[in-house]
Coordinates of C-alpha atoms and ligand atoms in Angstrom, one line a residue:
M189 CA -46.6 44.2 -63.7
K190 CA -49.4 46.3 -62.6
R191 CA -50.2 46.0 -59.1
T192 CA -53.7 43.9 -58.2
L193 CA -56.1 43.0 -55.4
G194 CA -57.8 39.3 -54.5
T195 CA -59.7 37.5 -51.7
C196 CA -60.0 34.2 -50.9
Y197 CA -63.5 32.6 -51.6
Y198 CA -64.8 29.4 -50.5
P199 CA -67.5 28.3 -53.1
E200 CA -68.3 25.0 -51.1
H201 CA -69.1 27.4 -48.0
W202 CA -72.3 28.9 -49.8
P203 CA -75.2 28.2 -51.8
E204 CA -74.6 28.2 -55.5
E205 CA -77.1 30.6 -56.2
I206 CA -75.1 33.2 -54.6
W207 CA -71.7 32.8 -56.5
E208 CA -72.7 34.8 -59.5
Q209 CA -73.9 37.9 -57.3
D210 CA -70.6 37.2 -55.2
A211 CA -68.8 37.2 -58.5
A212 CA -70.2 40.6 -59.4
R213 CA -69.6 42.5 -56.2
M214 CA -65.8 41.3 -56.4
V215 CA -65.3 42.8 -59.9
E216 CA -67.3 45.8 -58.7
A217 CA -64.6 45.8 -55.4
G218 CA -61.7 46.2 -57.9
L219 CA -60.5 42.7 -57.2
T220 CA -58.4 40.5 -59.7
W221 CA -57.3 37.3 -58.1
I222 CA -59.8 34.6 -56.1
R223 CA -58.4 31.9 -54.4
I224 CA -60.2 29.0 -54.0
G225 CA -60.2 25.0 -53.4
E226 CA -57.6 24.6 -51.0
F227 CA -59.4 22.9 -48.0
S228 CA -62.1 21.7 -50.7
W229 CA -60.9 18.0 -51.0
S230 CA -63.8 16.4 -49.1
K231 CA -66.3 18.1 -51.3
I232 CA -64.1 16.8 -54.5
E233 CA -64.1 13.4 -53.0
P234 CA -66.8 12.6 -50.3
T235 CA -65.8 9.0 -50.3
P236 CA -62.7 7.3 -51.5
G237 CA -62.7 7.3 -55.3
D238 CA -66.1 9.0 -55.9
L239 CA -64.9 11.9 -57.6
R240 CA -67.3 15.4 -57.7
W241 CA -65.6 17.7 -59.8
D242 CA -68.8 19.3 -61.3
W243 CA -69.2 22.2 -58.6
L244 CA -65.5 23.2 -58.8
D245 CA -66.0 23.4 -62.4
R246 CA -68.9 25.6 -62.1
A247 CA -67.1 27.7 -59.3
I248 CA -64.4 28.5 -61.6
E249 CA -66.7 29.1 -64.6
V250 CA -68.6 31.9 -62.7
L251 CA -65.5 33.2 -61.6
G252 CA -64.1 33.4 -64.6
Q253 CA -67.5 34.8 -66.6
A254 CA -67.3 37.5 -64.3
G255 CA -63.8 38.2 -65.5
L256 CA -61.8 37.1 -62.4
K257 CA -58.8 35.6 -62.2
V258 CA -58.6 32.3 -60.4
V259 CA -55.6 30.9 -57.8
L260 CA -56.4 27.0 -57.5
G261 CA -54.8 25.6 -54.2
T262 CA -53.9 22.2 -54.0
P263 CA -56.7 20.4 -51.2
T264 CA -53.6 18.6 -49.5
A265 CA -53.6 20.6 -46.1
T266 CA -57.1 19.1 -45.3
P267 CA -57.1 15.3 -46.1
P268 CA -60.9 14.1 -45.6
R269 CA -61.7 11.8 -42.6
W270 CA -61.9 8.8 -45.0
M271 CA -58.4 9.2 -45.4
I272 CA -57.6 8.0 -41.8
D273 CA -59.0 5.1 -42.1
K274 CA -57.5 4.4 -45.2
H275 CA -53.8 5.3 -43.7
P276 CA -54.1 5.3 -40.1
D277 CA -50.7 5.6 -39.6
M278 CA -50.5 9.1 -41.6
M279 CA -50.6 11.3 -38.8
A280 CA -47.8 13.5 -37.5
V281 CA -46.5 12.4 -34.2
D282 CA -45.7 15.1 -31.6
V283 CA -42.2 15.4 -29.4
D284 CA -43.9 13.2 -26.6
G285 CA -44.9 10.5 -29.2
K286 CA -48.3 11.3 -29.4
P287 CA -50.2 11.3 -32.8
R288 CA -52.1 14.2 -33.9
K289 CA -55.6 13.4 -34.6
F290 CA -58.6 14.3 -36.8
G291 CA -60.5 17.5 -36.4
S292 CA -58.9 20.6 -37.7
R293 CA -56.2 20.7 -40.6
R294 CA -52.5 20.1 -41.1
H295 CA -53.0 16.6 -39.9
Y296 CA -50.6 14.3 -41.9
C297 CA -47.0 13.6 -41.3
F298 CA -44.7 15.0 -44.7
S299 CA -42.8 11.4 -44.3
H300 CA -45.9 8.9 -45.2
A301 CA -45.2 7.5 -48.7
G302 CA -49.0 6.5 -48.9
Y303 CA -50.3 9.8 -48.2
L304 CA -47.8 11.3 -50.3
E305 CA -49.3 8.7 -53.2
E306 CA -52.8 10.2 -52.3
C307 CA -51.4 13.9 -52.9
R308 CA -49.8 12.5 -56.3
R309 CA -53.0 11.2 -57.4
I310 CA -55.7 14.3 -56.6
V311 CA -53.3 16.8 -57.7
G312 CA -52.8 14.9 -60.4
M313 CA -56.7 14.8 -61.3
M314 CA -56.7 18.4 -60.8
A315 CA -53.5 19.3 -63.0
E316 CA -55.4 17.6 -65.7
R317 CA -58.6 18.5 -65.4
Y318 CA -57.7 22.6 -64.8
G319 CA -54.2 22.7 -66.3
Q320 CA -55.3 24.3 -69.4
N321 CA -58.3 26.1 -68.2
P322 CA -58.1 29.6 -69.3
N323 CA -59.7 30.7 -65.8
V324 CA -57.2 29.4 -63.7
A325 CA -54.1 31.9 -63.6
A326 CA -51.9 30.6 -61.0
W327 CA -51.7 27.6 -58.7
Q328 CA -51.0 27.4 -54.8
T329 CA -49.4 24.3 -53.5
D330 CA -51.1 22.9 -50.0
N331 CA -51.5 25.8 -47.4
E332 CA -48.9 27.1 -44.9
Y333 CA -46.3 24.4 -44.6
G334 CA -45.2 24.1 -41.1
C335 CA -48.7 26.0 -39.7
H336 CA -49.4 24.9 -36.3
D337 CA -46.4 23.0 -35.5
T338 CA -46.3 20.8 -38.4
T339 CA -43.1 20.2 -40.4
I340 CA -41.5 18.0 -37.2
S341 CA -42.7 14.8 -36.7
Y342 CA -41.8 11.7 -34.7
S343 CA -43.4 9.1 -36.6
D344 CA -42.7 5.7 -37.5
A345 CA -43.0 6.9 -41.1
A346 CA -40.6 9.8 -40.2
R347 CA -37.8 7.4 -38.6
V348 CA -37.4 5.4 -41.6
A349 CA -37.0 8.1 -43.7
F350 CA -34.7 10.0 -41.6
R351 CA -32.6 7.1 -41.4
D352 CA -32.2 7.0 -45.4
W353 CA -31.5 10.4 -45.3
L354 CA -28.7 10.4 -43.1
R355 CA -27.4 7.3 -45.2
A356 CA -27.2 9.5 -48.6
R357 CA -25.9 12.0 -46.3
Y358 CA -22.9 10.4 -44.3
A359 CA -22.6 7.0 -46.8
S360 CA -20.8 5.3 -43.7
I361 CA -21.7 4.8 -39.9
D362 CA -18.2 5.7 -39.0
T363 CA -18.4 9.0 -40.7
L364 CA -21.7 9.7 -39.0
N365 CA -20.4 8.8 -35.9
T366 CA -17.1 10.9 -36.0
A367 CA -18.7 14.0 -37.5
W368 CA -21.6 14.0 -34.4
G369 CA -18.8 13.2 -31.7
N370 CA -20.6 10.1 -30.9
I371 CA -17.7 8.8 -28.7
F372 CA -19.2 11.4 -26.1
W373 CA -21.4 9.5 -23.4
S374 CA -20.8 6.2 -25.8
M375 CA -23.5 7.2 -28.3
E376 CA -21.8 5.3 -30.8
Y377 CA -24.1 3.3 -33.4
N378 CA -22.9 0.3 -35.4
S379 CA -25.7 1.0 -38.2
F380 CA -27.8 3.6 -39.7
D381 CA -30.8 1.3 -38.5
Q382 CA -30.1 1.9 -34.8
I383 CA -30.6 5.5 -35.2
D384 CA -33.9 6.8 -33.7
L385 CA -35.3 10.2 -33.5
P386 CA -34.2 12.9 -31.2
N387 CA -37.0 12.5 -28.9
L388 CA -38.0 11.2 -25.5
T389 CA -34.2 11.1 -24.5
V390 CA -33.3 11.0 -20.8
T391 CA -31.6 14.9 -21.1
E392 CA -30.9 16.6 -24.2
P393 CA -29.9 14.3 -27.1
N394 CA -26.8 15.3 -29.1
P395 CA -27.2 18.6 -30.9
A396 CA -25.6 17.1 -34.2
H397 CA -28.6 14.7 -33.9
V398 CA -31.0 17.1 -33.7
L399 CA -29.6 19.3 -36.2
A400 CA -29.4 16.9 -38.9
F401 CA -33.2 15.9 -37.8
H402 CA -34.3 19.7 -38.3
R403 CA -32.5 19.7 -41.7
F404 CA -34.2 15.9 -42.8
S405 CA -38.0 17.6 -41.9
S406 CA -37.0 20.6 -43.9
D407 CA -36.1 18.4 -47.0
Q408 CA -39.4 16.7 -46.4
V409 CA -41.4 19.7 -46.9
V410 CA -39.6 20.8 -50.1
T411 CA -39.8 17.1 -51.3
F412 CA -43.6 17.1 -50.5
N413 CA -44.3 20.4 -52.2
K414 CA -41.7 19.3 -55.4
V415 CA -44.0 16.4 -56.1
Q416 CA -46.9 18.7 -56.4
A417 CA -44.8 21.5 -58.4
D418 CA -43.8 19.0 -60.8
I419 CA -47.1 17.7 -61.3
L420 CA -48.9 21.0 -62.0
R421 CA -45.9 22.1 -64.2
A422 CA -46.3 19.1 -66.5
H423 CA -50.1 20.3 -67.1
S424 CA -50.1 23.8 -66.7
E425 CA -48.5 27.2 -67.6
A426 CA -49.5 29.2 -64.9
P427 CA -46.9 30.3 -61.9
L428 CA -47.1 28.1 -59.0
A429 CA -47.2 29.6 -55.5
H430 CA -47.2 28.7 -51.7
N431 CA -48.6 30.9 -49.2
Y432 CA -46.2 31.2 -46.5
M433 CA -47.0 31.9 -42.8
G434 CA -45.5 34.6 -40.6
R435 CA -42.4 33.3 -38.3
I436 CA -42.7 30.0 -39.5
T437 CA -38.7 28.9 -39.5
D438 CA -38.7 25.0 -39.2
F439 CA -38.4 24.5 -43.1
D440 CA -36.1 26.3 -45.3
H441 CA -38.3 28.7 -47.4
Y442 CA -35.6 29.4 -50.0
D443 CA -35.2 25.6 -50.9
V444 CA -39.0 25.5 -51.0
G445 CA -39.2 28.6 -53.2
D446 CA -36.6 27.3 -55.5
D447 CA -39.5 25.1 -57.1
L448 CA -41.9 27.6 -57.5
E449 CA -42.3 30.7 -59.3
I450 CA -44.2 33.1 -56.8
A451 CA -43.8 33.1 -53.0
S452 CA -46.6 34.5 -50.9
W453 CA -47.4 35.2 -47.2
D454 CA -50.2 35.3 -45.1
S455 CA -49.9 38.8 -43.4
Y456 CA -51.9 38.7 -40.0
P457 CA -50.7 42.3 -38.4
L458 CA -52.4 42.4 -35.5
G459 CA -52.7 38.3 -35.3
F460 CA -49.0 38.2 -34.9
L461 CA -48.3 41.0 -32.1
E462 CA -49.0 39.2 -29.0
D463 CA -47.1 35.9 -29.5
R464 CA -45.0 36.0 -32.7
V465 CA -43.5 39.1 -32.7
G466 CA -41.4 39.5 -29.4
A467 CA -42.4 42.9 -28.7
S468 CA -42.5 44.0 -25.0
P469 CA -46.2 44.3 -23.2
E470 CA -46.0 48.2 -23.7
Q471 CA -45.2 48.0 -27.3
Q472 CA -47.8 45.3 -27.8
R473 CA -50.2 48.0 -26.1
A474 CA -49.2 50.9 -28.7
Y475 CA -49.9 49.0 -31.7
A476 CA -52.3 46.9 -30.4
R477 CA -54.6 48.3 -33.3
Q478 CA -52.1 49.0 -36.0
G479 CA -49.6 45.9 -35.9
D480 CA -45.7 45.9 -35.5
P481 CA -44.0 48.5 -37.6
D482 CA -41.3 46.3 -38.5
F483 CA -42.5 42.6 -38.4
Q484 CA -44.9 42.7 -41.9
A485 CA -42.0 44.6 -43.7
F486 CA -39.6 42.1 -42.5
H487 CA -41.9 39.1 -44.0
H488 CA -42.7 41.2 -47.3
D489 CA -38.4 41.6 -47.7
L490 CA -38.0 37.7 -46.9
Y491 CA -40.5 36.6 -49.0
R492 CA -39.3 38.9 -51.9
A493 CA -36.2 36.7 -51.6
V494 CA -37.9 33.6 -51.2
G495 CA -39.8 34.3 -54.4
K496 CA -36.6 35.8 -56.2
G497 CA -38.4 39.0 -56.8
R498 CA -42.2 37.6 -57.4
W499 CA -43.7 37.5 -54.3
W500 CA -47.6 38.3 -52.9
V501 CA -49.4 38.5 -50.1
M502 CA -51.8 35.7 -50.4
E503 CA -54.1 36.5 -47.0
Q504 CA -54.5 39.9 -45.7
Q505 CA -56.2 40.6 -42.4
P506 CA -59.2 42.9 -43.0
G507 CA -60.3 43.1 -39.6
P508 CA -60.3 40.9 -36.1
V509 CA -58.9 37.4 -36.3
N510 CA -60.1 34.7 -34.1
W511 CA -56.8 33.0 -33.3
A512 CA -54.7 35.9 -31.0
P513 CA -55.0 36.0 -27.6
Y514 CA -56.9 39.5 -27.8
N515 CA -58.5 40.2 -31.2
P516 CA -59.2 44.1 -31.4
V517 CA -60.4 45.7 -34.5
P518 CA -57.7 47.7 -37.1
L519 CA -57.4 51.6 -36.4
P520 CA -59.5 52.9 -39.6
G521 CA -57.0 53.0 -42.3
M522 CA -54.9 50.1 -41.5
V523 CA -56.3 47.6 -43.8
R524 CA -55.0 50.4 -46.9
L525 CA -51.7 50.9 -44.9
W526 CA -51.1 47.2 -44.9
S527 CA -52.0 47.1 -48.3
W528 CA -50.0 49.6 -49.3
E529 CA -46.8 48.8 -47.4
A530 CA -46.7 45.2 -49.3
F531 CA -47.1 47.2 -52.7
A532 CA -44.2 49.5 -51.5
H533 CA -42.2 46.3 -51.0
G534 CA -43.0 45.1 -54.2
A535 CA -45.7 42.6 -54.0
E536 CA -47.6 41.9 -57.1
A537 CA -50.8 41.1 -55.2
V538 CA -52.7 41.5 -52.1
C539 CA -55.5 39.3 -51.4
Y540 CA -57.7 39.4 -48.8
F541 CA -58.8 36.6 -46.2
R542 CA -61.8 36.2 -46.3
W543 CA -64.4 37.5 -48.9
R544 CA -67.4 36.8 -46.2
Q545 CA -67.2 35.5 -42.9
A546 CA -68.0 32.1 -42.0
P547 CA -71.4 31.9 -39.5
M548 CA -69.8 28.2 -39.0
A549 CA -66.8 26.1 -37.7
Q550 CA -63.7 27.2 -36.1
E551 CA -63.5 30.9 -37.7
Q552 CA -66.6 32.4 -36.9
L553 CA -65.0 35.2 -35.5
H554 CA -62.9 35.9 -38.1
A555 CA -64.0 39.2 -40.2
G556 CA -64.0 39.1 -43.8
L557 CA -64.7 41.7 -46.4
L558 CA -67.9 41.1 -46.2
R559 CA -70.2 40.2 -42.6
P560 CA -72.2 36.9 -42.3
D561 CA -75.4 38.3 -43.8
S562 CA -73.4 39.9 -46.9
A563 CA -73.2 43.5 -45.8
D564 CA -69.9 45.3 -46.6
A565 CA -67.4 44.9 -43.3
P566 CA -65.5 48.0 -42.6
A567 CA -62.7 46.7 -44.6
M568 CA -64.3 46.8 -47.6
G569 CA -64.3 50.5 -48.1
E570 CA -60.6 50.7 -47.5
A571 CA -60.0 47.8 -50.3
Q572 CA -62.0 49.9 -52.6
Q573 CA -60.1 52.6 -52.1
V574 CA -56.8 50.7 -52.6
A575 CA -58.0 49.5 -55.7
R576 CA -58.7 52.8 -57.1
E577 CA -55.7 54.0 -56.1
I578 CA -53.4 51.2 -57.7
A579 CA -55.5 51.7 -60.8
E580 CA -53.8 55.1 -61.2
A581 CA -50.4 54.2 -59.9
P582 CA -47.1 52.8 -61.5
E583 CA -46.4 49.3 -62.4
V584 CA -44.6 47.3 -59.6
A585 CA -41.2 48.2 -59.9
H586 CA -38.0 45.9 -59.0
H587 CA -35.2 47.6 -57.2
Q588 CA -32.3 46.4 -55.3
A589 CA -32.1 47.8 -51.7
P590 CA -28.7 49.6 -50.6
V591 CA -28.5 47.3 -47.8
A592 CA -28.6 43.6 -47.7
L593 CA -29.4 41.6 -44.0
I594 CA -28.9 37.6 -44.5
F595 CA -31.8 35.2 -43.0
D596 CA -30.7 31.8 -42.8
Y597 CA -32.8 29.0 -41.9
N598 CA -30.1 26.8 -40.6
A599 CA -29.2 29.4 -38.5
E600 CA -32.1 29.6 -36.8
W601 CA -32.0 25.7 -36.4
M602 CA -28.9 25.9 -34.8
W603 CA -29.7 28.7 -32.4
T604 CA -33.3 26.4 -31.4
V605 CA -30.7 23.5 -30.7
Q606 CA -28.4 25.5 -28.8
P607 CA -29.8 28.8 -27.5
H608 CA -27.2 29.0 -24.7
A609 CA -29.4 31.6 -23.1
A610 CA -33.1 31.0 -22.3
G611 CA -35.0 32.8 -25.0
A612 CA -32.3 33.9 -27.3
R613 CA -33.4 33.4 -30.7
Y614 CA -31.8 34.0 -33.6
F615 CA -35.1 35.2 -35.6
D616 CA -35.0 38.0 -33.1
L617 CA -31.5 38.5 -33.2
V618 CA -32.1 39.4 -37.1
L619 CA -35.3 41.3 -36.6
D620 CA -33.3 43.4 -33.8
T621 CA -31.0 44.3 -36.7
Y622 CA -33.7 45.1 -39.3
R623 CA -35.4 47.6 -36.9
A624 CA -32.3 49.3 -36.4
L625 CA -31.7 49.4 -40.3
R626 CA -35.4 50.6 -40.7
R627 CA -35.1 53.3 -37.5
A628 CA -32.1 54.8 -39.9
G629 CA -35.1 55.1 -42.8
L630 CA -33.0 52.6 -45.1
S631 CA -34.8 50.5 -47.5
I632 CA -33.4 46.4 -47.0
D633 CA -33.0 43.2 -48.9
I634 CA -33.3 40.1 -47.0
I635 CA -31.0 37.4 -48.9
P636 CA -30.1 34.0 -48.8
P637 CA -26.9 32.7 -47.3
R638 CA -25.9 32.1 -50.8
S639 CA -22.6 33.5 -52.3
E640 CA -24.5 34.5 -55.4
A641 CA -26.9 36.7 -53.4
L642 CA -24.4 39.0 -52.1
A643 CA -23.4 41.4 -55.3
G644 CA -24.5 45.2 -55.8
Y645 CA -24.8 45.9 -52.0
K646 CA -23.2 49.2 -49.9
A647 CA -23.4 47.1 -47.0
I648 CA -24.3 43.4 -46.1
F649 CA -25.2 42.5 -42.3
A650 CA -25.1 38.8 -41.3
P651 CA -25.6 38.5 -37.9
G652 CA -25.6 34.9 -36.0
L653 CA -24.6 32.7 -38.9
M654 CA -23.6 29.9 -36.3
H655 CA -22.4 27.4 -39.3
M656 CA -20.9 29.2 -42.5
D657 CA -20.4 27.6 -45.4
P658 CA -16.7 28.2 -46.7
A659 CA -18.1 29.6 -50.1
L660 CA -19.9 32.2 -48.4
K661 CA -17.5 33.1 -45.8
Q662 CA -15.0 33.7 -48.9
A663 CA -17.8 35.8 -50.7
L664 CA -18.4 37.8 -47.7
E665 CA -14.5 38.6 -46.9
A666 CA -13.8 39.5 -50.5
S667 CA -17.0 41.5 -50.8
D668 CA -16.6 45.2 -51.6
A669 CA -19.5 46.0 -49.1
D670 CA -19.1 46.8 -45.7
V671 CA -19.8 43.5 -44.3
V672 CA -21.0 43.1 -40.5
L673 CA -20.7 39.5 -38.8
G674 CA -21.5 38.0 -35.5
P675 CA -22.1 37.4 -33.1
R676 CA -21.6 33.5 -32.8
S677 CA -20.5 33.6 -36.7
A678 CA -18.9 30.5 -37.9
A679 CA -18.8 29.4 -34.3
R680 CA -19.9 25.4 -35.5
D681 CA -18.8 23.2 -38.3
Q682 CA -21.7 21.5 -40.2
D683 CA -22.0 19.1 -37.6
F684 CA -22.2 21.2 -35.1
C685 CA -18.8 20.9 -33.2
I686 CA -16.5 23.8 -32.5
P687 CA -13.9 24.3 -35.1
T688 CA -10.3 25.2 -34.6
P689 CA -8.7 27.7 -35.5
L690 CA -11.5 29.1 -32.8
P691 CA -14.4 31.1 -34.4
P692 CA -14.7 33.5 -36.1
A693 CA -11.7 32.8 -38.3
I694 CA -12.3 35.9 -40.4
E695 CA -9.5 36.3 -43.0
G696 CA -8.1 39.8 -42.7
L697 CA -9.7 40.4 -39.5
D698 CA -7.5 39.1 -36.3
V699 CA -10.1 38.6 -33.9
T700 CA -10.5 35.2 -32.2
V701 CA -13.4 34.1 -29.5
S702 CA -11.6 33.3 -26.5
R703 CA -14.5 32.8 -24.3
L704 CA -18.3 33.4 -24.0
Q705 CA -21.1 33.9 -21.6
S706 CA -25.0 34.3 -21.9
L707 CA -26.4 37.0 -19.4
R708 CA -29.6 37.2 -17.5
P709 CA -32.0 39.7 -19.2
D710 CA -31.7 41.7 -16.0
M711 CA -27.8 41.6 -16.2
P712 CA -26.9 44.1 -19.3
I713 CA -23.4 44.9 -19.8
A714 CA -22.9 48.7 -20.8
L715 CA -21.0 50.0 -23.3
N716 CA -18.9 53.2 -23.4
G717 CA -20.7 56.1 -25.1
G718 CA -24.1 54.6 -24.6
G719 CA -26.3 51.1 -25.0
A720 CA -25.2 47.6 -24.0
V721 CA -25.2 44.2 -24.7
K722 CA -28.2 41.7 -23.3
L723 CA -28.1 38.0 -23.9
Y724 CA -25.3 36.9 -25.1
L725 CA -21.3 38.4 -25.1
E726 CA -18.5 37.0 -26.2
E727 CA -14.5 37.8 -25.3
L728 CA -12.6 38.9 -28.2
E729 CA -8.8 38.4 -28.6
G730 CA -6.3 39.8 -31.2
S731 CA -5.1 42.9 -32.5
A732 CA -8.2 44.0 -34.7
E733 CA -8.9 47.6 -33.8
A734 CA -12.6 47.9 -31.7
F735 CA -15.0 50.7 -32.1
L736 CA -17.2 49.9 -29.7
T737 CA -16.5 48.5 -26.1
T738 CA -17.6 47.8 -22.6
E739 CA -17.3 50.3 -19.9
A740 CA -14.3 47.9 -18.3
G741 CA -12.9 48.5 -21.6
E742 CA -13.6 45.1 -23.2
P743 CA -14.0 45.1 -27.4
V744 CA -17.2 44.4 -28.4
A745 CA -17.0 45.3 -32.1
V746 CA -14.1 45.4 -33.9
S747 CA -12.8 45.9 -37.6
A748 CA -10.5 45.8 -40.4
K749 CA -11.0 46.5 -44.1
G750 CA -14.4 46.8 -44.3
V751 CA -15.4 43.5 -42.1
T752 CA -16.8 44.0 -38.8
Y753 CA -17.2 41.5 -36.3
L754 CA -19.7 41.5 -33.5
G755 CA -19.3 39.8 -30.0
G756 CA -22.3 40.4 -28.3
W757 CA -26.0 41.0 -28.9
L758 CA -26.3 44.7 -28.8
D759 CA -29.4 46.4 -27.5
A760 CA -31.5 49.0 -29.8
K761 CA -29.3 52.0 -28.7
A762 CA -25.9 50.1 -29.4
M763 CA -27.5 48.6 -32.4
D764 CA -28.3 52.3 -33.9
R765 CA -24.8 53.4 -32.9
L766 CA -23.4 50.5 -34.9
V767 CA -26.0 50.9 -37.9
L768 CA -24.5 54.8 -38.2
E769 CA -20.8 53.4 -37.7
V770 CA -21.3 51.1 -41.2
A771 CA -23.5 54.0 -42.8
Q772 CA -20.8 56.2 -42.8
R773 CA -18.3 54.2 -43.6
A774 CA -20.6 52.7 -46.6
E775 CA -21.4 56.1 -47.7
L776 CA -25.3 55.4 -47.0
T777 CA -27.9 58.3 -46.5
I778 CA -29.5 57.7 -43.4
T779 CA -32.6 59.5 -41.9
Q780 CA -33.5 58.9 -38.3
M781 CA -37.2 57.9 -38.5
P782 CA -39.8 59.1 -35.7
E783 CA -41.0 56.2 -33.4
G784 CA -43.6 54.1 -35.6
I785 CA -43.1 56.2 -38.8
R786 CA -41.6 54.0 -41.4
M787 CA -39.9 54.7 -45.1
R788 CA -39.6 52.3 -48.1
E789 CA -37.8 53.4 -51.5
T790 CA -38.3 51.7 -54.4
A791 CA -36.7 52.9 -57.9
T792 CA -39.6 55.1 -58.8
E793 CA -41.3 55.7 -55.6
Q794 CA -40.7 56.7 -52.0
F795 CA -43.5 55.9 -49.2
L796 CA -44.0 56.9 -45.7
F797 CA -46.4 55.2 -43.2
N798 CA -47.3 56.0 -39.9
H799 CA -48.0 52.9 -37.7
T800 CA -48.8 55.4 -34.6
T801 CA -52.1 56.5 -33.4
E802 CA -51.2 60.1 -33.4
T803 CA -50.4 62.7 -36.3
V804 CA -46.7 62.9 -37.3
V805 CA -45.1 65.5 -39.4
H806 CA -41.7 64.2 -41.0
Q807 CA -39.7 65.9 -43.8
G808 CA -42.7 68.5 -44.2
H809 CA -45.3 65.7 -44.6
D810 CA -48.2 65.4 -42.5
L811 CA -48.8 61.7 -41.6
P812 CA -52.3 61.2 -39.9
P813 CA -52.7 58.1 -37.4
A814 CA -52.4 55.1 -40.7
G815 CA -51.5 57.4 -43.1
V816 CA -49.7 56.7 -46.2
V817 CA -47.7 59.1 -48.4
R818 CA -46.7 58.1 -51.8
I819 CA -44.0 60.3 -53.6
A820 CA -42.8 59.9 -57.3
L821 CA -38.8 60.1 -57.7
Ligands
LIG954 C1 -54.2 31.4 -42.1 C2 -54.7 30.2 -43.1 C3 -56.3 30.5 -43.4 C4 -57.2 31.0 -42.5 C5 -56.2 32.2 -41.7 C6 -57.1 33.0 -40.3 O1 -53.2 31.1 -41.5 O2 -53.7 29.8 -44.3 O3 -56.8 29.5 -43.9 O4 -57.4 29.9 -41.3 O5 -55.2 32.0 -40.9 O6 -56.6 34.0 -40.1

């Protein structure tokens, strides 16, 4: 498949007279895909039942006539104001029991049956009208599920649906009471109808209750998406996508991805830097105009897994955004680097958000490819350069990386429910591991916690899987790859109780977590030979041989027969030592990368990216700031 570019366009924001001219300029810029429609419900249906498709017909026609391909978004992330009059209780309710209000977007509760019906209706009409339109070459369901903290809702509708979900899962209330350990604090229920949502309790609710609510909330997103996917598929052969967001983890993206052909995500490297990446203030300063060198790549690899190989960047930051604490302009060249980085990780398409900067409303200060006066914004030149470069470049090559890293949404919820140390987040543990692998110059596949995903790797890293499905655990124990588990692996059963025999109970590895502690951030525990454990440390009992120990001689990493168990959260230096050890055992070639230089290999190409503000020479290549080197293999 040829690599392509695109943009996000809002014909409803602009006078119709300029659509043709816009389309001609998009073609001239080398763009292929134009995503439209995802927020346009009030323009399609200004009052209930009064449907105005004419403008959308013309917009699609104008874009198609120019030779562009349309990605048509379903408008369900922005129900119009009249919808609230019709369904006053459709808003999501926050943890304090307050309903969200109209006036921005994503103001709906996934569990509201009336709103779901409205979505069926609008998506059905859209699919019937445009399903066979040759200019509609892909679909996007909704927009950024879960963004603005919208997965979890404590509404009445959610409570009713949660009870049904529990009934289906546990069948009898006694089974649920036993599984959750509700005898503790006399929390036993007599019927499913007594179970409330786990907010507004006096002190913390039962972790089993909260975990079940996370799983339920995730399933509600999956169902909501599947309703749309089934309707679209009945009328159209064009592929279906959703645009996920960075570091949104409160629903299982793999499950949503199972119902779509393409995964896509919205990449805002500078927007994410301050409050999503989790980097230190020094790191944020050093990468203020470039973005974190690993955070985007991590999501590229994650969404490649969610899309089972087919993935896009649906929204690429083209200049300053409006929504981060500070919004600097990117270093010249970064828009090109971000685009190429996505292609290096296997993206089929990169679409810039947005075509023209909006003069009105919430995103006035968000750059586009054009300024509000329609002159080219600085990103335009870089997008055009990428368009010229991809025209000459080979097709997207799918390629299995030598190393896999498991990312599990269920583990993320479990760590959130019971972090044990303030600020201990599973996502950060996985990202720390990913960073260490990238510092060693490795290309990585992120994979789901599914046993069928494990084949063909030399090494598999699976940090922090607090609950391990028995099939996955057995598959990892039996894998030919060098497997690294821990900390906290298999530490809870599926209902959040500590199992016996005590964790991690790994076949062939004599190690038991006998005690554990969490550590203040200023109390790391140093290791013999360099590096330290931070935040979380387990005491390991058993005869398995240790290859990392504390200065007091306590084992931190033990291994036998290709399986390593790690009893702590390693800092960067210790993590590098671990990667070196595993690479030697697994016969992986590693290259220590200079600060901010990252490498990615496919079967046919090697890429080097310079995320720093200085020129760096690496392996004989001169890499200027924002430099990209592409080598045919
Ligand atoms: C995304 C969203 C877009 C736009 C963009 C601004 O999260 O999908 O609609 O708001 O952010 O950066």
